Amino acid sequence: MRHYDVLVIGAGHAGCEAALAAARLGASTALLSINLSEVGRMPCNPSIGGPGKSQLVCEVDALGGAMAEITDRTMLHIRLLNTSKGPAMQVRRAQTDRFAYKQAWKQLLEATDGLDLIEGMVEELVVRGGTCVGVRLREGLELGCHAVIVAAGTFLRGRILLGDASYEAGRAGEPSSVGLAVSLAAQGFRLARLKTGTPPRVHAKTVDVSRLERQPTSDVPLSFSFWSEPRVLPDEFPVYVTHTNPETHRIIRDNLERSAIFNGLMSGTGPRHCPSLESKIVKFPDRERHKVFLEPEGRESAEIYLQGIYTAFAPEVQEQVVHSIEGLEDAHIERYGYNIEYDFIDPEHVAPTLAVRDVGGLYLCGQVIGTTGYEEAAAQGLMAGINAALALQGRSPFVLSRGEAVIGVLIDDLVTKGVTEPYRMLPSRCEHRLTLRERNADLRLSARGHAVGLLSDARYEQVVELEAAVGSLLRTLETTRVGPNDPVNERLVTRGSRALDQNGASLFELLARPHIRLDDVSPPDGIPDRVREEVEIRGKYAGYLAQQMREIERLGRMDEVLIPENLDYMALDSLSFEGRHLLDRVRPRSFGQAARVPGVSQADLSTLAVLLRR
């Protein structure tokens, strides 16, 4: 029997990042997939990033993951979003060549030392003495290990539904995983059903874009990875925007019984923030139109992804819906949209390391614990891979707090609050989102990635040099004072800002004024754009950032008060009955996490604080 340190089940974004991280940290690793031709596949939209998600991609990159670099290598189109909201809120979103993307992932994984790829379907977890020690495959192979990471996506008892049709599948063209779901249930996990959807794809030559809004790629050099050279892409693969209309909505309302979402076939809960088109028409009857984005799928493909038409309608209804939309009147549908329903495991079963509490050596990440989205999956996979390798080496676990990273927010939300619908990262979920920006992820997290051994010395040295340059420029601005006779005063007046009085001001104080840019108070003088961008943000938002840092420090103090792992909450008679059950279900690792458990009263928290002090 072959034996590995770490086995990773599933080769989607979670599995790919998990396997790569574990192998790079020195663990002998095998990545198991039903179909090795589909490693790193993008089964839904051919894009990476956007609000909330872009921050995750950049944090994965800063820690030593690969998603951002692969995106940069394969992107067709990239734009900067939220440009009207100021530099701290701006994020990237890229359209990738989905075929080149999965090929790049497979090439990277195959070239990684200590990592084997194995095609096969895992039917059973081998658990002995409360510890997962291997897996059995449908093909008859048994593999031994010290740790298993389950990243099975939508495959656990997956079922595709559209119209009146329903059939077993993990996703289009691939079988569902029934045996693994049964094996997980046998370990006592709480399983429930979720669903997600995908839209139709149409042939590009049958689309009339002449009347549609065109979104070109950025004319400013951009990249996702901090280690890639920003570049301007050829504007060969634009995104087009069209809209639904009253006729589209009439067709949908008249045919709701032809959708698996409304005809009783489906029981799983879908993502509230990314609903099907038919659900949007029902929930927002006063909306006259909804946006539809026409996104290219690849250089060698004529398929266009209809972002915004997620649907579970029967094919003939999908034809009517698509043909009612401007620009798509004669569109030929090559792939029909569908919904997929699948099992997931209550994320309250796992610790912040993503290790399962009651089964040693077992980790869960991605859609199997209730999230949705490539970026969310990649972030969890990276953390699971790191922690599996560290545990084998007897090293301390790797956990990011809510104040350190959006990844910390994501995992803390999952393990503390659980999910009732597919969890999607949104900026509004991050209480410190001004601090947890997309473009300062390397400054925030690279030291952590380097310390754990995932980020190379050369890359970390670049971050050290960047931080030094930012600090130097900040000190210059803070110590340089100007008065009414300085040439800067004239530029202030030109910008519509108040003129300086005899007391003067530091250049850093001037930077906080509305409409004043760093270039107005400090000429470029060869300082890199990245340094100036970071300094300008810190100056513009200095007051808000200082306030958030105080909140993060307070949160950190609460999270430093650790709760013994073996604490018997049910024996704490001084807590309310409800509080004991809620805390016992989540088993928080710190007082800070306990304070975030939904439903736990302030009285119970006060009592718990007294007990912990004792």
Coordinates of C-alpha atoms in Angstrom, one line a residue:
M1 CA 0.0 0.0 0.0
R2 CA 1.3 3.4 -1.0
H3 CA 1.6 5.9 1.9
Y4 CA 1.7 9.7 1.9
D5 CA 1.9 12.4 4.5
V6 CA -1.1 14.2 3.0
L7 CA -3.9 13.1 0.7
V8 CA -6.1 15.8 -0.9
I9 CA -9.5 14.7 -2.3
G10 CA -10.6 16.9 -5.2
A11 CA -8.6 19.1 -7.6
G12 CA -10.7 22.2 -7.8
H13 CA -9.3 25.5 -6.5
A14 CA -9.4 24.4 -2.8
G15 CA -7.7 21.0 -3.6
C16 CA -5.0 22.6 -5.9
E17 CA -3.9 25.2 -3.4
A18 CA -4.0 22.7 -0.5
A19 CA -1.9 20.1 -2.3
L20 CA 0.6 22.7 -3.5
A21 CA 1.0 24.2 0.0
A22 CA 1.5 20.9 1.7
A23 CA 4.0 19.7 -0.9
R24 CA 6.0 22.9 -0.8
L25 CA 6.2 22.7 3.0
G26 CA 7.8 19.3 2.7
A27 CA 4.9 16.9 3.1
S28 CA 4.8 14.0 0.6
T29 CA 1.4 14.7 -1.0
A30 CA -1.0 13.1 -3.4
L31 CA -3.8 15.0 -5.1
L32 CA -6.8 12.7 -6.0
S33 CA -9.2 13.6 -8.8
I34 CA -12.0 11.8 -10.7
N35 CA -10.6 13.2 -13.9
L36 CA -7.1 14.6 -14.1
S37 CA -7.9 16.4 -17.3
E38 CA -10.1 18.7 -15.3
V39 CA -7.6 19.8 -12.6
G40 CA -8.1 23.5 -11.8
R41 CA -11.3 23.6 -13.9
M42 CA -13.4 26.7 -13.7
P43 CA -16.9 25.1 -13.9
C44 CA -18.8 28.4 -13.6
N45 CA -17.7 31.9 -14.6
P46 CA -14.3 32.4 -16.4
S47 CA -13.3 35.2 -14.1
I48 CA -11.2 35.9 -10.9
G49 CA -11.6 38.7 -8.4
G50 CA -14.1 41.4 -7.8
P51 CA -15.2 43.1 -4.5
G52 CA -14.4 40.9 -1.5
K53 CA -12.9 38.2 -3.7
S54 CA -10.0 40.2 -5.1
Q55 CA -8.7 40.6 -1.5
L56 CA -8.7 36.9 -1.0
V57 CA -6.7 36.3 -4.2
C58 CA -4.1 38.8 -3.2
E59 CA -3.9 37.4 0.3
V60 CA -3.4 33.9 -1.1
D61 CA -0.6 35.4 -3.2
A62 CA 1.0 37.2 -0.3
L63 CA 1.2 33.9 1.7
G64 CA 2.7 31.9 -1.1
G65 CA -0.2 30.5 -3.0
A66 CA -0.5 30.3 -6.8
M67 CA -4.0 31.6 -7.9
A68 CA -2.9 35.2 -8.6
E69 CA 0.1 34.2 -10.7
I70 CA -1.9 31.7 -12.8
T71 CA -4.6 34.3 -13.3
D72 CA -1.9 36.8 -14.6
R73 CA -0.5 34.2 -17.0
T74 CA -3.9 33.3 -18.5
M75 CA -6.0 36.4 -18.4
L76 CA -7.7 37.9 -21.5
H77 CA -9.2 41.0 -19.9
I78 CA -8.8 42.9 -16.7
R79 CA -10.5 45.9 -15.2
L80 CA -10.2 48.0 -12.0
L81 CA -13.6 48.2 -10.2
N82 CA -14.9 50.8 -7.7
T83 CA -12.8 53.6 -9.3
S84 CA -15.3 56.2 -8.0
K85 CA -14.8 55.1 -4.4
G86 CA -11.2 56.1 -3.8
P87 CA -8.0 54.1 -4.0
A88 CA -8.5 52.1 -0.8
M89 CA -11.7 50.5 -2.2
Q90 CA -10.5 49.7 -5.7
V91 CA -10.3 46.0 -6.7
R92 CA -9.3 44.0 -9.8
R93 CA -11.4 41.6 -11.8
A94 CA -10.0 39.5 -14.6
Q95 CA -11.4 37.3 -17.4
T96 CA -9.2 34.3 -17.9
D97 CA -8.9 31.8 -20.7
R98 CA -10.5 28.9 -18.8
F99 CA -8.7 26.2 -20.9
A100 CA -5.3 27.8 -20.4
Y101 CA -6.0 28.3 -16.8
K102 CA -6.6 24.7 -15.9
Q103 CA -3.7 23.7 -18.1
A104 CA -1.4 26.1 -16.2
W105 CA -2.6 24.6 -12.8
K106 CA -1.9 21.0 -14.0
Q107 CA 1.6 21.9 -15.3
L108 CA 2.4 23.6 -12.0
L109 CA 1.2 20.7 -9.9
E110 CA 3.0 18.1 -12.0
A111 CA 6.2 20.1 -11.7
T112 CA 6.0 20.3 -7.9
D113 CA 8.5 18.1 -6.0
G114 CA 6.9 15.7 -3.5
L115 CA 3.4 15.9 -5.2
D116 CA 1.8 13.0 -7.1
L117 CA -1.4 13.3 -9.1
I118 CA -3.7 10.2 -9.0
E119 CA -6.9 9.7 -11.0
G120 CA -9.6 7.9 -9.1
M121 CA -12.7 8.3 -7.0
V122 CA -12.5 8.1 -3.3
E123 CA -15.2 5.9 -1.9
E124 CA -14.3 5.7 1.8
L125 CA -12.3 7.3 4.5
V126 CA -10.3 4.8 6.6
V127 CA -10.6 5.9 10.2
R128 CA -8.9 3.9 13.0
G129 CA -8.9 4.9 16.7
G130 CA -10.6 8.2 15.9
T131 CA -7.9 9.2 13.3
C132 CA -8.1 9.3 9.5
V133 CA -5.3 7.0 8.2
G134 CA -6.1 6.6 4.6
V135 CA -8.7 6.3 1.8
R136 CA -10.1 3.5 -0.4
L137 CA -10.8 4.3 -4.1
R138 CA -13.5 2.9 -6.3
E139 CA -10.7 1.5 -8.5
G140 CA -9.7 -0.8 -5.6
L141 CA -6.6 1.1 -4.6
E142 CA -6.0 1.9 -0.9
L143 CA -3.7 4.7 0.1
G144 CA -2.4 5.3 3.6
C145 CA -1.6 8.8 5.1
H146 CA -1.2 10.9 8.1
A147 CA -3.7 13.5 7.0
V148 CA -6.6 13.8 4.6
I149 CA -8.0 17.1 3.2
V150 CA -11.5 16.8 1.7
A151 CA -12.0 19.4 -1.0
A152 CA -14.8 17.6 -3.0
G153 CA -16.6 20.7 -4.2
T154 CA -20.2 20.0 -5.4
F155 CA -19.6 16.3 -5.9
L156 CA -21.0 14.9 -2.6
R157 CA -24.2 13.3 -3.8
G158 CA -24.3 16.0 -6.5
R159 CA -27.5 16.2 -8.6
I160 CA -28.0 18.4 -11.7
L161 CA -31.5 19.9 -12.2
L162 CA -33.1 21.8 -15.0
G163 CA -36.7 21.9 -15.9
D164 CA -38.3 18.5 -15.1
A165 CA -34.9 16.7 -15.6
S166 CA -32.8 15.6 -12.7
Y167 CA -29.7 13.3 -12.7
E168 CA -26.7 12.5 -10.6
A169 CA -23.5 14.4 -11.4
G170 CA -20.8 16.3 -9.6
R171 CA -20.9 18.9 -12.3
A172 CA -21.7 18.7 -16.0
G173 CA -19.9 15.7 -17.5
E174 CA -18.6 14.2 -14.3
P175 CA -20.1 11.7 -11.8
S176 CA -21.2 12.5 -8.3
S177 CA -19.5 11.1 -5.3
V178 CA -22.0 9.0 -3.3
G179 CA -19.6 6.7 -1.4
L180 CA -17.5 9.5 0.1
A181 CA -20.7 11.3 1.3
V182 CA -21.9 8.0 2.9
S183 CA -18.5 7.6 4.6
L184 CA -18.5 11.1 5.9
A185 CA -22.0 10.7 7.3
A186 CA -20.9 7.5 9.0
Q187 CA -18.4 9.6 11.0
G188 CA -21.2 11.5 12.6
F189 CA -21.0 14.7 10.5
R190 CA -24.1 16.9 10.1
L191 CA -24.8 16.9 6.3
A192 CA -27.4 19.1 4.6
R193 CA -28.1 20.3 1.0
L194 CA -27.1 23.5 -0.8
K195 CA -27.4 24.4 -4.4
T196 CA -25.7 26.7 -7.0
G197 CA -26.2 27.4 -10.6
T198 CA -24.6 28.2 -13.9
P199 CA -25.9 30.1 -17.0
P200 CA -26.1 29.1 -20.6
R201 CA -23.1 29.6 -23.0
V202 CA -23.7 30.8 -26.6
H203 CA -21.6 30.8 -29.8
A204 CA -19.9 34.2 -30.3
K205 CA -20.6 34.4 -34.0
T206 CA -24.3 34.3 -33.4
V207 CA -24.3 37.3 -31.0
D208 CA -24.9 40.8 -32.3
V209 CA -22.8 43.2 -30.2
S210 CA -23.2 46.2 -32.4
R211 CA -25.8 47.8 -30.1
L212 CA -24.3 46.6 -26.8
E213 CA -22.1 48.5 -24.2
R214 CA -18.5 47.5 -24.7
Q215 CA -16.2 47.2 -21.6
P216 CA -12.6 47.2 -22.8
T217 CA -9.6 45.8 -20.9
S218 CA -7.8 48.3 -18.7
D219 CA -5.4 50.8 -20.5
V220 CA -3.5 51.0 -17.2
P221 CA -0.9 48.2 -16.5
L222 CA -2.4 45.8 -14.0
S223 CA -1.7 42.4 -12.5
F224 CA -3.1 40.3 -9.6
S225 CA 0.1 38.9 -8.2
F226 CA 2.6 41.1 -6.3
W227 CA 5.3 39.1 -8.1
S228 CA 4.0 39.7 -11.7
E229 CA 4.9 42.6 -13.9
P230 CA 1.8 44.7 -14.4
R231 CA 0.9 44.9 -18.1
V232 CA -1.7 46.3 -20.6
L233 CA -3.5 43.4 -22.4
P234 CA -4.4 43.6 -26.1
D235 CA -8.0 44.7 -26.3
E236 CA -9.0 41.6 -28.2
F237 CA -11.5 40.0 -25.8
P238 CA -13.9 42.7 -24.5
V239 CA -16.8 42.1 -22.2
Y240 CA -20.2 43.3 -23.5
V241 CA -23.2 44.3 -21.4
T242 CA -26.9 43.8 -22.3
H243 CA -30.1 43.7 -20.2
T244 CA -33.2 41.7 -19.7
N245 CA -36.4 43.5 -20.5
P246 CA -40.2 43.2 -19.8
E247 CA -40.6 40.5 -22.4
T248 CA -37.8 38.4 -20.8
H249 CA -39.6 38.8 -17.4
R250 CA -43.0 37.8 -18.9
I251 CA -41.5 34.6 -20.3
I252 CA -40.0 33.8 -17.0
R253 CA -43.2 34.5 -15.0
D254 CA -45.3 32.4 -17.5
N255 CA -42.9 29.4 -17.2
L256 CA -42.0 29.2 -13.5
E257 CA -43.3 25.7 -13.3
R258 CA -40.7 24.7 -15.9
S259 CA -37.9 25.7 -13.5
A260 CA -36.5 23.1 -11.1
I261 CA -36.3 25.9 -8.5
F262 CA -40.1 26.4 -8.5
N263 CA -41.5 23.0 -9.4
G264 CA -40.6 21.2 -6.2
L265 CA -37.6 19.2 -7.5
M266 CA -35.0 21.1 -5.5
S267 CA -34.6 21.2 -1.8
G268 CA -31.2 22.8 -1.3
T269 CA -30.7 26.5 -0.4
G270 CA -29.0 28.7 -3.0
P271 CA -26.7 31.7 -2.7
R272 CA -28.7 34.8 -1.7
H273 CA -26.2 37.2 -3.3
C274 CA -26.0 35.3 -6.6
P275 CA -29.6 34.2 -7.3
S276 CA -31.0 32.6 -10.4
L277 CA -32.6 34.9 -13.0
E278 CA -36.0 33.4 -12.3
S279 CA -35.6 34.1 -8.6
K280 CA -34.6 37.7 -9.2
I281 CA -37.7 38.3 -11.3
V282 CA -39.9 36.8 -8.6
K283 CA -38.2 38.7 -5.7
F284 CA -37.9 42.0 -7.5
P285 CA -41.0 42.4 -9.6
D286 CA -40.6 46.1 -9.9
R287 CA -37.2 45.9 -11.6
E288 CA -37.6 46.5 -15.3
R289 CA -34.3 45.1 -16.3
H290 CA -31.2 43.2 -15.0
K291 CA -27.7 43.3 -16.4
V292 CA -26.3 40.5 -18.4
F293 CA -22.5 40.4 -19.0
L294 CA -21.2 38.6 -22.1
E295 CA -17.8 37.2 -21.1
P296 CA -15.3 35.4 -23.3
E297 CA -14.3 31.9 -22.3
G298 CA -11.0 31.5 -24.1
R299 CA -8.7 32.3 -27.0
E300 CA -9.4 29.0 -28.8
S301 CA -13.1 29.0 -27.9
A302 CA -16.2 30.6 -29.5
E303 CA -18.2 30.2 -26.3
I304 CA -19.6 33.3 -24.5
Y305 CA -20.6 33.0 -20.9
L306 CA -23.9 34.8 -20.1
Q307 CA -23.1 36.2 -16.6
G308 CA -26.4 37.0 -14.9
I309 CA -28.6 34.3 -16.5
Y310 CA -28.1 31.6 -13.8
T311 CA -31.1 29.3 -14.4
A312 CA -32.7 26.0 -13.8
F313 CA -35.3 26.3 -16.6
A314 CA -35.9 23.6 -19.1
P315 CA -33.8 24.0 -22.3
E316 CA -36.7 25.2 -24.5
V317 CA -37.5 28.0 -21.9
Q318 CA -33.8 28.9 -21.8
E319 CA -34.0 29.4 -25.6
Q320 CA -37.0 31.8 -25.2
V321 CA -35.3 33.7 -22.4
V322 CA -32.0 34.2 -24.2
H323 CA -33.6 35.1 -27.5
S324 CA -35.7 37.8 -25.9
I325 CA -32.5 39.8 -24.8
E326 CA -31.0 42.5 -27.0
G327 CA -28.0 41.2 -29.0
L328 CA -28.9 37.6 -28.3
E329 CA -32.0 37.3 -30.6
D330 CA -30.3 34.8 -32.9
A331 CA -27.8 33.4 -30.3
H332 CA -27.1 29.6 -30.6
I333 CA -26.9 28.0 -27.1
E334 CA -24.0 25.5 -27.0
R335 CA -24.4 24.6 -23.3
Y336 CA -27.6 25.0 -21.3
G337 CA -27.5 26.4 -17.8
Y338 CA -28.4 24.2 -14.8
N339 CA -28.5 24.1 -11.1
I340 CA -26.6 21.6 -9.0
E341 CA -27.7 20.4 -5.6
Y342 CA -25.1 18.8 -3.3
D343 CA -24.3 17.7 0.3
F344 CA -22.2 19.9 2.5
I345 CA -21.0 19.5 6.1
D346 CA -21.8 21.9 8.8
P347 CA -18.6 24.0 9.2
E348 CA -19.0 24.1 12.9
H349 CA -17.5 20.7 12.9
V350 CA -14.1 22.2 12.1
A351 CA -11.6 24.3 14.0
P352 CA -10.1 27.6 12.7
T353 CA -7.3 25.5 11.3
L354 CA -9.9 23.7 9.2
A355 CA -9.1 20.5 11.1
V356 CA -12.1 18.4 12.1
R357 CA -12.5 18.4 15.9
D358 CA -13.6 14.8 16.4
V359 CA -11.6 13.0 13.8
G360 CA -7.8 13.3 13.9
G361 CA -5.9 14.1 10.7
L362 CA -9.0 15.1 8.8
Y363 CA -9.4 18.6 7.2
L364 CA -12.3 20.1 5.3
C365 CA -12.3 23.1 2.9
G366 CA -14.3 24.7 0.1
Q367 CA -17.8 24.0 -0.9
V368 CA -18.0 20.9 1.3
I369 CA -18.2 23.3 4.3
G370 CA -20.7 25.6 2.7
T371 CA -18.8 28.3 0.7
T372 CA -19.2 29.2 -2.9
G373 CA -16.7 30.8 -5.3
Y374 CA -13.2 30.0 -6.6
E375 CA -11.5 32.6 -4.4
E376 CA -13.1 31.4 -1.2
A377 CA -12.2 27.8 -2.0
A378 CA -8.5 28.7 -2.8
A379 CA -8.1 30.6 0.4
Q380 CA -9.4 27.7 2.5
G381 CA -7.4 25.2 0.6
L382 CA -4.2 27.1 1.2
M383 CA -4.9 27.3 5.0
A384 CA -5.8 23.6 5.2
G385 CA -2.7 22.5 3.3
I386 CA -0.5 24.7 5.5
N387 CA -2.0 23.4 8.7
A388 CA -1.9 19.7 7.6
A389 CA 1.8 20.0 6.9
L390 CA 2.5 22.0 10.1
A391 CA 0.7 19.4 12.2
L392 CA 2.8 16.6 10.8
Q393 CA 6.0 18.6 11.7
G394 CA 4.8 19.3 15.2
R395 CA 4.7 23.0 14.6
S396 CA 2.1 25.5 15.9
P397 CA -1.1 25.9 13.9
F398 CA -1.5 28.7 11.4
V399 CA -4.5 30.8 12.0
L400 CA -5.3 34.3 10.7
S401 CA -7.4 36.6 12.8
R402 CA -10.3 38.9 11.5
G403 CA -8.0 41.9 12.0
E404 CA -5.2 40.4 9.9
A405 CA -6.9 39.2 6.8
V406 CA -10.1 38.7 4.8
I407 CA -9.2 35.0 4.9
G408 CA -9.4 35.3 8.7
V409 CA -12.9 36.8 8.4
L410 CA -14.0 34.0 6.0
I411 CA -12.9 31.1 8.2
D412 CA -14.0 32.8 11.5
D413 CA -17.5 33.3 10.0
L414 CA -17.7 29.7 8.9
V415 CA -16.5 28.0 12.1
T416 CA -18.3 30.5 14.5
K417 CA -21.6 31.2 12.8
G418 CA -22.1 28.2 10.5
V419 CA -24.0 28.7 7.2
T420 CA -27.6 28.5 6.1
E421 CA -26.8 29.3 2.5
P422 CA -23.7 29.1 0.3
Y423 CA -21.3 31.6 1.9
R424 CA -19.8 34.2 -0.4
M425 CA -17.2 36.8 0.7
L426 CA -18.6 40.3 0.6
P427 CA -16.8 43.5 1.6
S428 CA -19.6 44.2 4.1
R429 CA -18.6 41.1 6.0
C430 CA -15.2 42.7 6.9
E431 CA -15.5 45.2 9.7
H432 CA -11.9 46.3 9.1
R433 CA -12.1 46.4 5.3
L434 CA -10.3 49.7 5.0
T435 CA -7.3 48.1 6.7
L436 CA -7.7 44.8 4.8
R437 CA -7.2 46.2 1.4
E438 CA -6.4 44.4 -1.8
R439 CA -3.1 46.0 -2.5
N440 CA -1.5 45.9 0.9
A441 CA -2.0 42.2 1.3
D442 CA 1.8 41.6 0.8
L443 CA 2.6 44.2 3.5
R444 CA 0.2 42.6 5.9
L445 CA 0.8 38.9 5.3
S446 CA 4.1 38.2 3.6
A447 CA 6.0 38.0 6.9
R448 CA 3.5 35.2 8.0
G449 CA 3.9 33.4 4.7
H450 CA 7.7 33.6 4.9
A451 CA 7.8 32.5 8.6
V452 CA 5.7 29.4 7.8
G453 CA 8.1 28.5 4.9
L454 CA 5.8 29.0 1.9
L455 CA 7.0 32.4 0.6
S456 CA 10.6 32.5 -0.7
D457 CA 13.4 34.6 0.7
A458 CA 13.7 36.6 -2.5
R459 CA 10.0 37.5 -2.5
Y460 CA 9.9 38.4 1.1
E461 CA 13.0 40.6 0.7
Q462 CA 11.0 42.6 -1.9
V463 CA 8.3 43.2 0.6
V464 CA 10.8 44.3 3.3
E465 CA 12.3 46.8 0.8
L466 CA 8.8 48.1 -0.1
E467 CA 7.9 48.6 3.6
A468 CA 11.2 50.4 4.2
A469 CA 10.5 52.8 1.2
V470 CA 7.0 53.4 2.4
G471 CA 8.2 54.2 5.9
S472 CA 10.9 56.5 4.6
L473 CA 8.5 58.6 2.5
L474 CA 6.0 58.7 5.4
R475 CA 8.7 60.1 7.7
T476 CA 9.6 62.7 5.2
L477 CA 6.0 63.9 4.8
E478 CA 5.5 63.9 8.6
T479 CA 8.6 65.9 9.4
T480 CA 8.4 68.4 6.6
R481 CA 6.4 71.4 7.5
V482 CA 5.4 74.2 5.1
G483 CA 4.0 77.7 5.6
P484 CA 2.1 80.3 3.6
N485 CA 5.2 81.2 1.6
D486 CA 5.9 77.7 0.3
P487 CA 5.0 76.9 -3.3
V488 CA 2.8 74.1 -2.1
N489 CA 0.4 76.8 -0.9
E490 CA -0.4 77.9 -4.4
R491 CA -1.2 74.3 -5.4
L492 CA -3.6 74.0 -2.5
V493 CA -5.5 77.1 -3.6
T494 CA -5.5 75.8 -7.2
R495 CA -7.1 72.6 -6.0
G496 CA -9.8 74.5 -4.1
S497 CA -8.3 73.8 -0.7
R498 CA -7.8 76.2 2.2
A499 CA -4.6 78.3 2.1
L500 CA -2.1 77.8 4.9
D501 CA -1.9 80.2 7.8
Q502 CA 1.1 81.2 9.8
N503 CA 1.0 78.0 11.8
G504 CA 1.7 76.0 8.6
A505 CA 1.2 72.2 8.4
S506 CA 3.1 69.0 7.7
L507 CA 2.9 67.5 4.2
F508 CA 1.3 64.5 5.8
E509 CA -1.5 66.6 7.3
L510 CA -2.1 68.3 3.9
L511 CA -2.5 64.9 2.3
A512 CA -5.6 64.2 4.4
R513 CA -7.4 67.1 2.8
P514 CA -10.0 66.4 0.2
H515 CA -8.9 66.7 -3.5
I516 CA -5.2 66.9 -2.5
R517 CA -3.0 64.2 -4.0
L518 CA 0.5 63.1 -3.1
D519 CA 1.8 64.7 -6.3
D520 CA 0.5 68.1 -5.1
V521 CA 2.7 68.0 -2.0
S522 CA 5.6 65.8 -3.0
P523 CA 7.0 65.5 -6.6
P524 CA 7.5 61.9 -7.8
D525 CA 11.4 62.2 -7.9
G526 CA 11.7 58.6 -9.0
I527 CA 9.8 57.0 -6.2
P528 CA 8.0 53.8 -7.4
D529 CA 4.3 54.1 -8.1
R530 CA 3.5 51.3 -5.6
V531 CA 5.2 53.2 -2.8
R532 CA 3.4 56.4 -3.6
E533 CA 0.1 54.6 -3.9
E534 CA 0.4 53.0 -0.4
V535 CA 1.6 56.3 1.2
E536 CA -1.3 58.3 -0.3
I537 CA -3.8 55.8 1.0
R538 CA -2.3 55.9 4.5
G539 CA -2.4 59.7 4.4
K540 CA -5.9 60.0 3.0
Y541 CA -7.4 57.6 5.5
A542 CA -5.1 58.2 8.4
G543 CA -7.9 58.8 11.0
Y544 CA -10.0 55.9 9.9
L545 CA -7.0 53.5 9.8
A546 CA -5.9 54.6 13.3
Q547 CA -9.5 53.9 14.6
Q548 CA -9.6 50.5 12.9
M549 CA -6.1 49.6 14.3
R550 CA -7.4 50.4 17.8
E551 CA -10.4 48.1 17.2
I552 CA -8.1 45.4 15.8
E553 CA -5.9 45.6 18.9
R554 CA -9.0 45.3 21.2
L555 CA -10.1 42.3 19.1
G556 CA -6.6 40.8 19.4
R557 CA -6.6 41.1 23.2
M558 CA -9.9 39.2 23.3
D559 CA -8.6 36.5 21.0
E560 CA -5.5 36.1 23.2
V561 CA -7.7 34.8 26.0
L562 CA -7.6 31.1 25.0
I563 CA -10.2 28.6 26.2
P564 CA -9.0 25.1 27.2
E565 CA -9.9 22.7 24.4
N566 CA -11.4 20.2 26.9
L567 CA -13.6 22.7 28.7
D568 CA -16.9 21.0 29.5
Y569 CA -19.5 23.8 28.7
M570 CA -22.4 21.6 29.7
A571 CA -21.0 21.4 33.3
L572 CA -21.0 25.2 33.7
D573 CA -24.2 25.6 35.6
S574 CA -23.6 29.4 35.9
L575 CA -24.2 29.7 32.2
S576 CA -27.7 29.7 30.7
F577 CA -28.9 26.4 29.1
E578 CA -29.0 28.0 25.7
G579 CA -25.5 29.5 26.1
R580 CA -24.0 26.2 27.2
H581 CA -25.5 24.4 24.1
L582 CA -24.3 27.2 21.7
L583 CA -20.8 27.2 23.1
D584 CA -20.6 23.4 23.2
R585 CA -21.7 23.2 19.5
V586 CA -19.0 25.7 18.3
R587 CA -16.3 25.1 20.9
P588 CA -14.6 28.5 20.5
R589 CA -10.8 28.5 20.8
S590 CA -10.8 32.0 22.5
F591 CA -13.0 34.4 24.4
G592 CA -13.0 36.6 21.3
Q593 CA -14.5 33.8 19.2
A594 CA -17.0 33.0 22.0
A595 CA -18.2 36.6 21.9
R596 CA -19.0 36.2 18.1
V597 CA -21.1 33.0 18.5
P598 CA -24.6 34.0 17.4
G599 CA -27.1 33.8 20.3
V600 CA -24.7 33.8 23.2
S601 CA -25.9 36.5 25.6
Q602 CA -23.8 39.3 27.1
A603 CA -24.7 37.8 30.6
D604 CA -23.2 34.5 29.5
L605 CA -20.1 36.1 28.1
S606 CA -19.6 38.1 31.4
T607 CA -19.9 34.8 33.3
L608 CA -17.5 33.0 31.0
A609 CA -15.0 35.8 31.4
V610 CA -15.1 35.4 35.2
L611 CA -14.7 31.6 34.9
L612 CA -11.7 32.0 32.5
R613 CA -10.0 34.5 34.9
R614 CA -10.3 31.9 37.7

